[in-house]
Coordinates of C-alpha atoms (C1' of nucleotides) in Angstrom, one line a residue:
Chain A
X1 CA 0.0 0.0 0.0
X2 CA 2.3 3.1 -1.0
X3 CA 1.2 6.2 -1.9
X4 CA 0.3 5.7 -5.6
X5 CA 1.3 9.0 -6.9
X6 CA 4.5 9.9 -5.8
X7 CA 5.3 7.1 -8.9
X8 CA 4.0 8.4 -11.8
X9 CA 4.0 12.3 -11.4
X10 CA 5.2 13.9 -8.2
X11 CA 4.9 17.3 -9.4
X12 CA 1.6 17.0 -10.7
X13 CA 0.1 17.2 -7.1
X14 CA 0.5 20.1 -4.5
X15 CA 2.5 19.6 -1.8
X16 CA -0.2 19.7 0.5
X17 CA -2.0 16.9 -1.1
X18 CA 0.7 14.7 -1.0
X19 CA 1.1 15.2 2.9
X20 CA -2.2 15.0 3.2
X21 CA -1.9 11.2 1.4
X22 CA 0.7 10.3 3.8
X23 CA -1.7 11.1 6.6
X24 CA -4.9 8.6 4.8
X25 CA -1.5 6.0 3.7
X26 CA -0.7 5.5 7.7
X27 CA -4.8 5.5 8.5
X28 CA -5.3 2.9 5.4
X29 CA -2.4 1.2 6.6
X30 CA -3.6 0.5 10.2
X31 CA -7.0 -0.1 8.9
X32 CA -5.9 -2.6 6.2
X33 CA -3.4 -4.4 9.0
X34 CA -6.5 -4.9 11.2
X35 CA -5.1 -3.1 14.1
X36 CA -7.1 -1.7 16.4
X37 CA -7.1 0.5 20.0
X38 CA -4.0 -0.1 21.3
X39 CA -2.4 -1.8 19.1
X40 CA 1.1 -1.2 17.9
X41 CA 2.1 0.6 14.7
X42 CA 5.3 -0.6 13.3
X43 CA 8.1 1.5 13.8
X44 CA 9.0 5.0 12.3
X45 CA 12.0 3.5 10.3
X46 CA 9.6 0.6 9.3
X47 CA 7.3 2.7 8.4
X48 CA 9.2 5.2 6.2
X49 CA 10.8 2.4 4.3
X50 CA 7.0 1.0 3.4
X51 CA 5.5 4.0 2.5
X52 CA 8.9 4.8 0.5
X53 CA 9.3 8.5 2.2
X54 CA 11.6 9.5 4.6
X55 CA 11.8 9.5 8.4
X56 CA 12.1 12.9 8.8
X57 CA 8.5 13.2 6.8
X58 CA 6.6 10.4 7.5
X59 CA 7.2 12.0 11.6
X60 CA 5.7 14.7 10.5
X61 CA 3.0 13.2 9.7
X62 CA 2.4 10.8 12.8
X63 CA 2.9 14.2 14.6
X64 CA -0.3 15.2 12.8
X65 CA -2.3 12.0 13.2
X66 CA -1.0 12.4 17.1
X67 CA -2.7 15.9 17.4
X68 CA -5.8 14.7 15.3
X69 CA -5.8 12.0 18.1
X70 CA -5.4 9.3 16.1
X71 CA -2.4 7.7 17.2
X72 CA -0.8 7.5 20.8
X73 CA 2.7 8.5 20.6
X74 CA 5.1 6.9 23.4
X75 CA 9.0 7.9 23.6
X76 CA 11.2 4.7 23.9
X77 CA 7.9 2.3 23.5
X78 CA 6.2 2.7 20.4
X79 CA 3.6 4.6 18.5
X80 CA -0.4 3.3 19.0
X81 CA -3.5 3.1 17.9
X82 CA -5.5 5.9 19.7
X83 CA -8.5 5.8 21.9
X84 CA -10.5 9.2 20.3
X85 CA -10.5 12.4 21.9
X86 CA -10.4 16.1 21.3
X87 CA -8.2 17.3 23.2
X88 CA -6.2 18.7 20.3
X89 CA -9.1 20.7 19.5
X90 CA -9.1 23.1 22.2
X91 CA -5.8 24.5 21.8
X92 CA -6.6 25.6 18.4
X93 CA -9.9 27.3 19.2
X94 CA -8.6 28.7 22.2
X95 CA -6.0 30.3 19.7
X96 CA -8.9 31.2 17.8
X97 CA -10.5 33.3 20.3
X98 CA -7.6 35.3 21.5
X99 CA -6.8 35.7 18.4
X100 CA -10.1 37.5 18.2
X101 CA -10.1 39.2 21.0
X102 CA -7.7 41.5 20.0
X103 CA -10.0 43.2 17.6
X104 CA -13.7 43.0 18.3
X105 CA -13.1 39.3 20.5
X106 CA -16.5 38.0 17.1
X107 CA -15.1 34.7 17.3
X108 CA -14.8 34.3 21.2
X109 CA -18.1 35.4 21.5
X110 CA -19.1 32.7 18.4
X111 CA -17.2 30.0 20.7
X112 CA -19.2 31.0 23.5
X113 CA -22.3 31.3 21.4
X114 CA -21.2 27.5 20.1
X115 CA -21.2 25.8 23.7
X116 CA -24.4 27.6 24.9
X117 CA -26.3 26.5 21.4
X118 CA -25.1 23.0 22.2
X119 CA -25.8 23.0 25.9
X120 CA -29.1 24.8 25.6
X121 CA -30.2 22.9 22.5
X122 CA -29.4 19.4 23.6
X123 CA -30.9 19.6 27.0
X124 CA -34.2 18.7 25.9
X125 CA -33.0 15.2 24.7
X126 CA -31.2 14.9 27.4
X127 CA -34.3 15.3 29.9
X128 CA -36.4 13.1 27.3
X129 CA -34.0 10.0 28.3
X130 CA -33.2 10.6 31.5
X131 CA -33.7 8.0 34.3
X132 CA -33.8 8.2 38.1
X133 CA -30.7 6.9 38.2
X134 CA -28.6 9.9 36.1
X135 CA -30.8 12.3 38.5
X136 CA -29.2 10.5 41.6
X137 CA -25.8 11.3 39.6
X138 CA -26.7 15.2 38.9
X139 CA -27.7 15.1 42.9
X140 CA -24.3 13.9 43.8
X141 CA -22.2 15.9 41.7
X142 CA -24.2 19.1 43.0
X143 CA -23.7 18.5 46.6
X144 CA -19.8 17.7 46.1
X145 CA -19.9 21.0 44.1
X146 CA -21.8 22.7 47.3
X147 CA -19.4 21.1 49.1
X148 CA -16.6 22.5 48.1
X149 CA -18.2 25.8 47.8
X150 CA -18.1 26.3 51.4
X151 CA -14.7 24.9 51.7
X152 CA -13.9 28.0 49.5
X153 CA -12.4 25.2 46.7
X154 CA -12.3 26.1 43.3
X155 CA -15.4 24.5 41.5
X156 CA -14.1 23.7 37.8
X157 CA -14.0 20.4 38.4
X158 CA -17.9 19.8 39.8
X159 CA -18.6 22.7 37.4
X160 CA -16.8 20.3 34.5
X161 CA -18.5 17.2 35.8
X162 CA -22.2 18.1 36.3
X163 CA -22.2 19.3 32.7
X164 CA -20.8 16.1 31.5
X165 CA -23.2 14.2 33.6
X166 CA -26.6 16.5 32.3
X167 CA -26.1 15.0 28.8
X168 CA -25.0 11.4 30.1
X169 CA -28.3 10.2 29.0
X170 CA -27.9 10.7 25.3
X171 CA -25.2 8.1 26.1
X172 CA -22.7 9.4 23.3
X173 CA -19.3 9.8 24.7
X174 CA -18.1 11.5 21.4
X175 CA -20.9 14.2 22.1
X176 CA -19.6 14.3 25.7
X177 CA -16.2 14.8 24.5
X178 CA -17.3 17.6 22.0
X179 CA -19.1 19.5 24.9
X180 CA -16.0 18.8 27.0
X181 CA -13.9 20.7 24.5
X182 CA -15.9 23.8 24.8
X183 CA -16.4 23.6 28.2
X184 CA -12.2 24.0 28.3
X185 CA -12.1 26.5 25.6
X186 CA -15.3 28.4 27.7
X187 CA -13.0 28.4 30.4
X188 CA -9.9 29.7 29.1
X189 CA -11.4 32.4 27.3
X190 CA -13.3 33.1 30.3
X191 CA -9.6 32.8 32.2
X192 CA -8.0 34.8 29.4
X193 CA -9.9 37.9 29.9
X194 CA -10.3 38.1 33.3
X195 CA -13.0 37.4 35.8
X196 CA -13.9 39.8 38.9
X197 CA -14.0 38.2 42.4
X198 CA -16.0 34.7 42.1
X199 CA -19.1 34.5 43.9
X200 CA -18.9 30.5 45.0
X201 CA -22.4 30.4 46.5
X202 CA -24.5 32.1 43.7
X203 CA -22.6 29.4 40.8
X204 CA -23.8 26.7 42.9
X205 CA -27.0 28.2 42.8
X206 CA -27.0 28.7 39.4
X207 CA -26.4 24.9 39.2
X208 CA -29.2 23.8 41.5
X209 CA -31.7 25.7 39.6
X210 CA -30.1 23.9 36.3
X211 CA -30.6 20.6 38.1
X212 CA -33.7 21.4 39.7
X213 CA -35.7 22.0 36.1
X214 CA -33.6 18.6 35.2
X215 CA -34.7 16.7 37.6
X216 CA -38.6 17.9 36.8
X217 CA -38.7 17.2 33.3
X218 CA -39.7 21.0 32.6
X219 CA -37.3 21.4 29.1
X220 CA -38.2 24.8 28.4
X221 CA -37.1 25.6 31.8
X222 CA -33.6 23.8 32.3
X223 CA -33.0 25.6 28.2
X224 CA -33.8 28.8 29.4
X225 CA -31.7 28.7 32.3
X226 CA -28.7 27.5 30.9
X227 CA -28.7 30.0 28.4
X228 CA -29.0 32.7 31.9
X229 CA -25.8 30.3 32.5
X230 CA -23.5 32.6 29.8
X231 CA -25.1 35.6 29.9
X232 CA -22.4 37.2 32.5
X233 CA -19.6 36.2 30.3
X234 CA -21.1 37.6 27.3
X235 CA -21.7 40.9 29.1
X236 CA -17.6 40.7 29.8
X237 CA -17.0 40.2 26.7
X238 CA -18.7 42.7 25.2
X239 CA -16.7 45.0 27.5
X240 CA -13.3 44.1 26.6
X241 CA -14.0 44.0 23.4
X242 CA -15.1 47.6 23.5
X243 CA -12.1 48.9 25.7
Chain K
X1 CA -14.1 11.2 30.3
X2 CA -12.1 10.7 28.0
X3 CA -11.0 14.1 27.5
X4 CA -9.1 15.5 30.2
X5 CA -6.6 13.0 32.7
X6 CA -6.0 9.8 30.8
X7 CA -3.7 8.1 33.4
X8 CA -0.3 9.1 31.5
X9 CA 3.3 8.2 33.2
X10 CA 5.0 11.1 34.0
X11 CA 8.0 11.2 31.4
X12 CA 5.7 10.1 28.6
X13 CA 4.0 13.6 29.8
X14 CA 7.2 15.3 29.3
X15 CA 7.8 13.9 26.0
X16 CA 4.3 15.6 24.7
X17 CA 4.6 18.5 26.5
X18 CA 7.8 19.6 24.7
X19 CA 5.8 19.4 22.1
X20 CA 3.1 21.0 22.9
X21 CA 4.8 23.8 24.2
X22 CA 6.6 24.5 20.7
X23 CA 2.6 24.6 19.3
X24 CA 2.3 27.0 21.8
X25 CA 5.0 28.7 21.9
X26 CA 4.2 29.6 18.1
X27 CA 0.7 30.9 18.3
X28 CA 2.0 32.7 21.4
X29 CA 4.5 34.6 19.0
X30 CA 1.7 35.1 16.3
X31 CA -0.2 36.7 19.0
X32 CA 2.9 39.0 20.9
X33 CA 3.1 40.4 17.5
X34 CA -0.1 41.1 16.4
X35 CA -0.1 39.2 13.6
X36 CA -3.8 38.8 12.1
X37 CA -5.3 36.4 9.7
X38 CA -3.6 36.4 6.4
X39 CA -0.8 37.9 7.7
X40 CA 2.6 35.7 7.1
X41 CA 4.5 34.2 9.4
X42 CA 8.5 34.1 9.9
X43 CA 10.0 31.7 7.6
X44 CA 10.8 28.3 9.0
X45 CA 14.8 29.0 9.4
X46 CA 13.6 32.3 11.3
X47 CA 11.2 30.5 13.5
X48 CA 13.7 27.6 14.5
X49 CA 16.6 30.5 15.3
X50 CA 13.8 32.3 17.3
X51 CA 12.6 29.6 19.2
X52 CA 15.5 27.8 19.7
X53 CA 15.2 24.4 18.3
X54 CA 16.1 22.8 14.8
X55 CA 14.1 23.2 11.4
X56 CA 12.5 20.1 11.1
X57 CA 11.1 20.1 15.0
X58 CA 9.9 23.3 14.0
X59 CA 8.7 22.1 10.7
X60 CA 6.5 19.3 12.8
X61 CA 4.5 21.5 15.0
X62 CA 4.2 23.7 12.2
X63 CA 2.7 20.8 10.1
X64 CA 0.4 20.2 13.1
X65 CA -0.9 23.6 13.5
X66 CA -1.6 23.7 10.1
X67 CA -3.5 20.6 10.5
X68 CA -5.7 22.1 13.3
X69 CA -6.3 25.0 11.1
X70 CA -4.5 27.6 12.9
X71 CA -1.8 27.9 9.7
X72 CA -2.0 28.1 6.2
X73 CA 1.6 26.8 4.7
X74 CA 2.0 27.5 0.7
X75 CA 5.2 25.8 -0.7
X76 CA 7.7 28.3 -2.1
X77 CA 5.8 31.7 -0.6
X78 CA 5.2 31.6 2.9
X79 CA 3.2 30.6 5.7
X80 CA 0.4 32.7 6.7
X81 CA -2.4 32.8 9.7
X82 CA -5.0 31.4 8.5
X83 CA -8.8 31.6 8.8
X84 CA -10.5 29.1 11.0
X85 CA -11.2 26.0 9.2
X86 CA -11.8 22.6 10.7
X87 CA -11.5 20.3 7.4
X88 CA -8.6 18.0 9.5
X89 CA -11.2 17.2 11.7
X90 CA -13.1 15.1 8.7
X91 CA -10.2 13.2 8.4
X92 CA -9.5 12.1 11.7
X93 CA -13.0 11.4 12.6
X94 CA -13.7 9.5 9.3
X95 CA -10.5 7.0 10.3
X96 CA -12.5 6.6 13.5
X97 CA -15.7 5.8 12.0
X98 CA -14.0 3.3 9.6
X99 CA -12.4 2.1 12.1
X100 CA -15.6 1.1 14.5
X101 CA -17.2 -0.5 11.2
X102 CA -14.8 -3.5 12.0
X103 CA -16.3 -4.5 15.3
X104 CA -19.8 -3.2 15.8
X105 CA -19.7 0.3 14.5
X106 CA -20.1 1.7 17.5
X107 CA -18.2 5.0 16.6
X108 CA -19.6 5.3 13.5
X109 CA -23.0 5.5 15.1
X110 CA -22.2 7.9 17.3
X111 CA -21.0 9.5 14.3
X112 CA -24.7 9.7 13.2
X113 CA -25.6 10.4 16.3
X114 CA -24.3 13.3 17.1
X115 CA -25.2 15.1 13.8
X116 CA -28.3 13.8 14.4
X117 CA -28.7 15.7 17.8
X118 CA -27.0 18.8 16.4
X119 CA -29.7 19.1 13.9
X120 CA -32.6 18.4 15.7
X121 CA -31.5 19.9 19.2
X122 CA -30.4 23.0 17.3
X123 CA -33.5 23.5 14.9
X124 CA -35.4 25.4 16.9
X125 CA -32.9 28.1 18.3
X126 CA -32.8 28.4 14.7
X127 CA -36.2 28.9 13.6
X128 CA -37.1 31.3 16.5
X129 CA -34.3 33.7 14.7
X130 CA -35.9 32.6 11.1
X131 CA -36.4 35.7 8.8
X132 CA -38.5 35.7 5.2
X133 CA -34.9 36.3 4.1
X134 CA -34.1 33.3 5.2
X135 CA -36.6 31.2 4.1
X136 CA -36.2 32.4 0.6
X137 CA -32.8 31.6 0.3
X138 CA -34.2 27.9 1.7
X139 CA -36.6 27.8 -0.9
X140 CA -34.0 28.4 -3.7
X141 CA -31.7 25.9 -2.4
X142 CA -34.8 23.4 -2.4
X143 CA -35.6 24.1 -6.2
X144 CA -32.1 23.7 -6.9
X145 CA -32.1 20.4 -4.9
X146 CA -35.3 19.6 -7.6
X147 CA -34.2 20.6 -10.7
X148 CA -30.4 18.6 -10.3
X149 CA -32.5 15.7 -9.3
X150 CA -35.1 15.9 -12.6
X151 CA -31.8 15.7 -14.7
X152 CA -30.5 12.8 -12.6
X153 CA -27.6 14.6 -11.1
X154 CA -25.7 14.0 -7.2
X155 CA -27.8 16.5 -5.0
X156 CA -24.6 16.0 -2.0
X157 CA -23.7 19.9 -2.6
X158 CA -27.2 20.8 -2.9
X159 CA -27.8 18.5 0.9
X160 CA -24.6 20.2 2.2
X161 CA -26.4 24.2 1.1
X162 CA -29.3 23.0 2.5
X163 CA -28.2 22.2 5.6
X164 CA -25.9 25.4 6.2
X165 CA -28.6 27.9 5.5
X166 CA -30.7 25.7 7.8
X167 CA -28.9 26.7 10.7
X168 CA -27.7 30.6 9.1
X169 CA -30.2 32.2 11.2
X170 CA -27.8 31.3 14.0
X171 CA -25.5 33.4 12.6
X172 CA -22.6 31.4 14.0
X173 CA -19.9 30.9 11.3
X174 CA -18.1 28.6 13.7
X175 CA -21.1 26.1 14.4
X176 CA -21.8 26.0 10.7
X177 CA -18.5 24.8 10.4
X178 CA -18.8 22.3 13.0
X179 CA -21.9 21.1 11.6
X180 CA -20.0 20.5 8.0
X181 CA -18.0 19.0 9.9
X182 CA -20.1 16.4 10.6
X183 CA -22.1 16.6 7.6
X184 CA -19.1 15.4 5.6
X185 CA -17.9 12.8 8.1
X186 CA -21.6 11.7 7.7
X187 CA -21.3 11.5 3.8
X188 CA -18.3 9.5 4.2
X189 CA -19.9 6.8 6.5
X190 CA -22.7 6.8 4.1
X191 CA -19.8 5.9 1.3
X192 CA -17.8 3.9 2.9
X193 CA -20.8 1.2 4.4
X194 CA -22.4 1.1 0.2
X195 CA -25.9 2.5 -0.5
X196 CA -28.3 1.3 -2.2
X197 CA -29.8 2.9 -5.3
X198 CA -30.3 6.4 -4.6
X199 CA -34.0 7.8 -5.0
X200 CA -33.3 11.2 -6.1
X201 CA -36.6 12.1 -5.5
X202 CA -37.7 10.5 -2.4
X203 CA -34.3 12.3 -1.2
X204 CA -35.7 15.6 -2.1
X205 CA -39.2 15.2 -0.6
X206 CA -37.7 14.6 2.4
X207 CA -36.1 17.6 2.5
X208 CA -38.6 19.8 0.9
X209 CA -40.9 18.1 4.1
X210 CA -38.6 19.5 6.3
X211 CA -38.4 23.0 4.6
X212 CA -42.3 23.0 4.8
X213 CA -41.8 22.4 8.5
X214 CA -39.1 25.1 9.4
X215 CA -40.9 27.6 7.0
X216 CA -44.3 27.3 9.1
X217 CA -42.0 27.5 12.0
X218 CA -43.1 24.3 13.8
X219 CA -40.2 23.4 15.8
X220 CA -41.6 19.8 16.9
X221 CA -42.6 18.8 13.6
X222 CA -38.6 20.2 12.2
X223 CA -36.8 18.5 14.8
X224 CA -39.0 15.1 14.6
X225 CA -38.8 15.1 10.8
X226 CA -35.0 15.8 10.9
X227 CA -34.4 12.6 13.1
X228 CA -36.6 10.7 10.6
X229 CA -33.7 11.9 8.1
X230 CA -31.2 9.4 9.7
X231 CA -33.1 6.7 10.4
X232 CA -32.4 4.9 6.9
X233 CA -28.2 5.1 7.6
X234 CA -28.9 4.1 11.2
X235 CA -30.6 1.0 10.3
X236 CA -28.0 0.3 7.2
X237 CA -25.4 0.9 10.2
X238 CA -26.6 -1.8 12.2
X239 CA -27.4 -4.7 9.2
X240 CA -23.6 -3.7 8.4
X241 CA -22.5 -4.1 12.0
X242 CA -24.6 -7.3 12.4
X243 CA -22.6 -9.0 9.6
Chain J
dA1 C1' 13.1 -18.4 45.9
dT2 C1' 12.4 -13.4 45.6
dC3 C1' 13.4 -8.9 44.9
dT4 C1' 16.1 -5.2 43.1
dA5 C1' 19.6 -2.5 40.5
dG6 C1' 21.7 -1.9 36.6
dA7 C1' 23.0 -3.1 31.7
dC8 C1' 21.0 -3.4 27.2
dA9 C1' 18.3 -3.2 23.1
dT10 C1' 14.7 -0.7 21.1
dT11 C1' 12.3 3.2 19.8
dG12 C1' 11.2 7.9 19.4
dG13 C1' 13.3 13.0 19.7
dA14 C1' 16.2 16.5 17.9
dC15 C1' 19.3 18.5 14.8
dG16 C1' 22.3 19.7 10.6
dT17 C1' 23.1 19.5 5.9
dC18 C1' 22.2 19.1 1.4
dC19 C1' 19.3 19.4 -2.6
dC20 C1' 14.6 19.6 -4.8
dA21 C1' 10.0 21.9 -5.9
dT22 C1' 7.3 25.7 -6.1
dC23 C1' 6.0 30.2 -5.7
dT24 C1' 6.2 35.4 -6.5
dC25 C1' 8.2 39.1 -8.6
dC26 C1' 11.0 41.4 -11.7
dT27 C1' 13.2 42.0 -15.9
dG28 C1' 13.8 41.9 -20.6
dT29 C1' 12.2 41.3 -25.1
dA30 C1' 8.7 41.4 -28.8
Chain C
dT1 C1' 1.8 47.0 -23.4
dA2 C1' 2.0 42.3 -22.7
dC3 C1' 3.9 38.2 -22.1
dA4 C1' 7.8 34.8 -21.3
dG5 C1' 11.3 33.5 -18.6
dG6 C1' 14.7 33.8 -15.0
dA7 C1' 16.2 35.0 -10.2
dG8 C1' 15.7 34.6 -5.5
dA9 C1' 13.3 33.2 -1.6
dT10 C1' 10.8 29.8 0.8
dG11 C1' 8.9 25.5 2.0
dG12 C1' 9.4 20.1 1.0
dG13 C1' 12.1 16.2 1.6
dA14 C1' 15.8 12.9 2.5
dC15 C1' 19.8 11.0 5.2
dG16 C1' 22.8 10.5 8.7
dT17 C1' 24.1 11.3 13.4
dC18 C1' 23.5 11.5 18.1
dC19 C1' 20.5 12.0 22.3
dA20 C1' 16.8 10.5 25.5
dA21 C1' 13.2 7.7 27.3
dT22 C1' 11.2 3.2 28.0
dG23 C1' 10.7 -1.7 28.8
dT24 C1' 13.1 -5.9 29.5
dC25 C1' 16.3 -9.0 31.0
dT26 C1' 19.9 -10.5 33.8
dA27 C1' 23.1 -10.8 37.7
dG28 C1' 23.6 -10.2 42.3
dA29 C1' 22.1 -9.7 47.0
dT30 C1' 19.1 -11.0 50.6

DNA sequence: ATCTAGACATTGGACGTCCCATCTCCTGTA
DNA sequence: TACAGGAGATGGGACGTCCAATGTCTAGAT
């Protein structure tokens, strides 16, 4: 399985095409071997010999499929197939917004705009599956968050949680993750331009009166409030883009 | 949660966080300078004097920030900032999907699934911003969608346009990316698993059903017809799966 | 017999150098 | 004025060399 092209006409295709078939020859290559989740790719020598390029390239490439999060990269072990996640993605979109924020912060707010259209929009399938059982969960994660609210701990981590756990019942951990990535990016764009003194008692709040229309069923409720959820971060934003 | 702490030994940690701190350490410069999109970057050889390390290490996290979109690199000119795009994405979620096919398609379903709950969980923030405008520019897209399928021609870009303006009263560039996103990675599941004989016209019925739905602004009727729109893949997914 | 420390092989990480490919821009000619 | 072609700059790629991290295996001590 070699890259086909680089044969007949190198010069024919873009550069960027031909990196970008390096990329699909290594994803063809592990799907054609069979491998799967955790299993081992052959080396980066073995590899440059078979797809006929050299090390120096083909690393640049696994370097890519590492940040895309398709392999799992190990110095002194080996290179792997991937379990999936995102986490590449939020360091580019949290370029992306302080990139914007420079000028009128448009795509920072869009970001913003993103995770409160998927939060707010989702939450009504979320409450159409939900069982007793991911209630009990919401419960627990809220009074661990309430708990460390008057410990004077930072919350990010409940605050992280009981979002993951509110669309638990749609049972899609690649959705979760997605939500998960602008959660982070919310939060570093919400770190990035600055946040007056936090008020520990009034989030938690905010968060039992999210679970409270949760737990009874009342979707137009929980939407509305989570959309109250990002209005004080909008209103920030709004500022320092101004200033 | 797969996102955040996957149990990681400590040097392994190291290892990626080199690397991950060159990414950084290049949008951080792009963003000490004030450089905006479109505007180029230092050439490589400036870059890895700059930063300290050697041209190819540079020319890998280069690679990979042009993978996440945060680069544009044109062979021969320059390399540039570029405007958000999240086409890698495709790549690297389409290798997941085909991936999953092998066991039980789990991924791939997800897959579905989560453009699935974009679509319909996102519908009705949309039509509560709906303008005539917008339903015009629907309406042309639909006859478009008619007329390629009376001469027998693909309707994919005409699906794609339809979908976009769909969700334009959102006026979120950033989601409608997202949702191509997975509108592509959808197309390419669709590919990859064989279809039947397409029925051009049943194809646009279905959508001109869920225009007729949007345009009286019925937000149960949009979002339930929308899910019907998956249901043929999803059950193709499982037969496929079941083999 | 068991445990541990250290040697060892393997593998990825980083770098330098050389040459090729491609682009833009400028110059010269018709 | 317009077009063709060259010059220079910049990214693309290939080796070769050495460094660093990791897991394994073995020798020695207990």
């Amino acid at each position: 399985m070699a890259i086909a092209s680089q044969e007949v006409s190198p010069a024919r295709f873009s550069a960027q095409l031909r990196s970008h078939a390096l990329q699909t020859g290594i994803m063809d290559l592990i799907l054609d071997r069979g491998l799967d989740v955790g299993d081992a790719l052959p080396t980066e020598s073995e590899l440059s010999a078979e797809l006929g390029v050299g090390r120096n390239t083909v690393r640049e490439s696994l370097k890519v499929l590492q940040a895309l999060g398709v392999i799992e990269i190990r110095h002194g072990f080996g290179m792997f197939v991937a379990p999936n996640n995102f986490s590449a993605l939020v360091s580019g979109l949290t370029f992306r917004g302080r990139l914007s924020l420079r000028h009128k912060g448009e795509e920072a707010m869009e970001l913003i705009d993103v995770r409160q259209a998927l939060e707010s929009g989702l939450i009504g399938l979320a409450i159409d599956l939900l069982t007793d059982e991911h209630v009990a969960d919401l419960r627990a994660t809220m009074e661990a968050m309430e708990d460390a609210a008057k410990k004077g701990e930072p919350l990010h981590e409940h605050d992280a949680e009981f979002h993951r756990r509110l669309y638990a019942p749609l049972n899609n951990e690649l959705l979760i993750n997605l939500m998960d990535v602008f959660w982070q990016v919310y939060r570093k764009i919400h770190l990035a331009i600055g946040t007056g003194p936090v008020n520990l008692e009034q989030q938690t709040q905010d968060h039992w009166d999210i679970f409270e229309a949760v737990a009874n069923k009342d979707k137009a409720l929980a939407s509305e409030r989570l959309q109250r959820h990002f209005d004080g971060i909008r209103l920030k934003l709004k500022e320092v883009a101004a200033a």
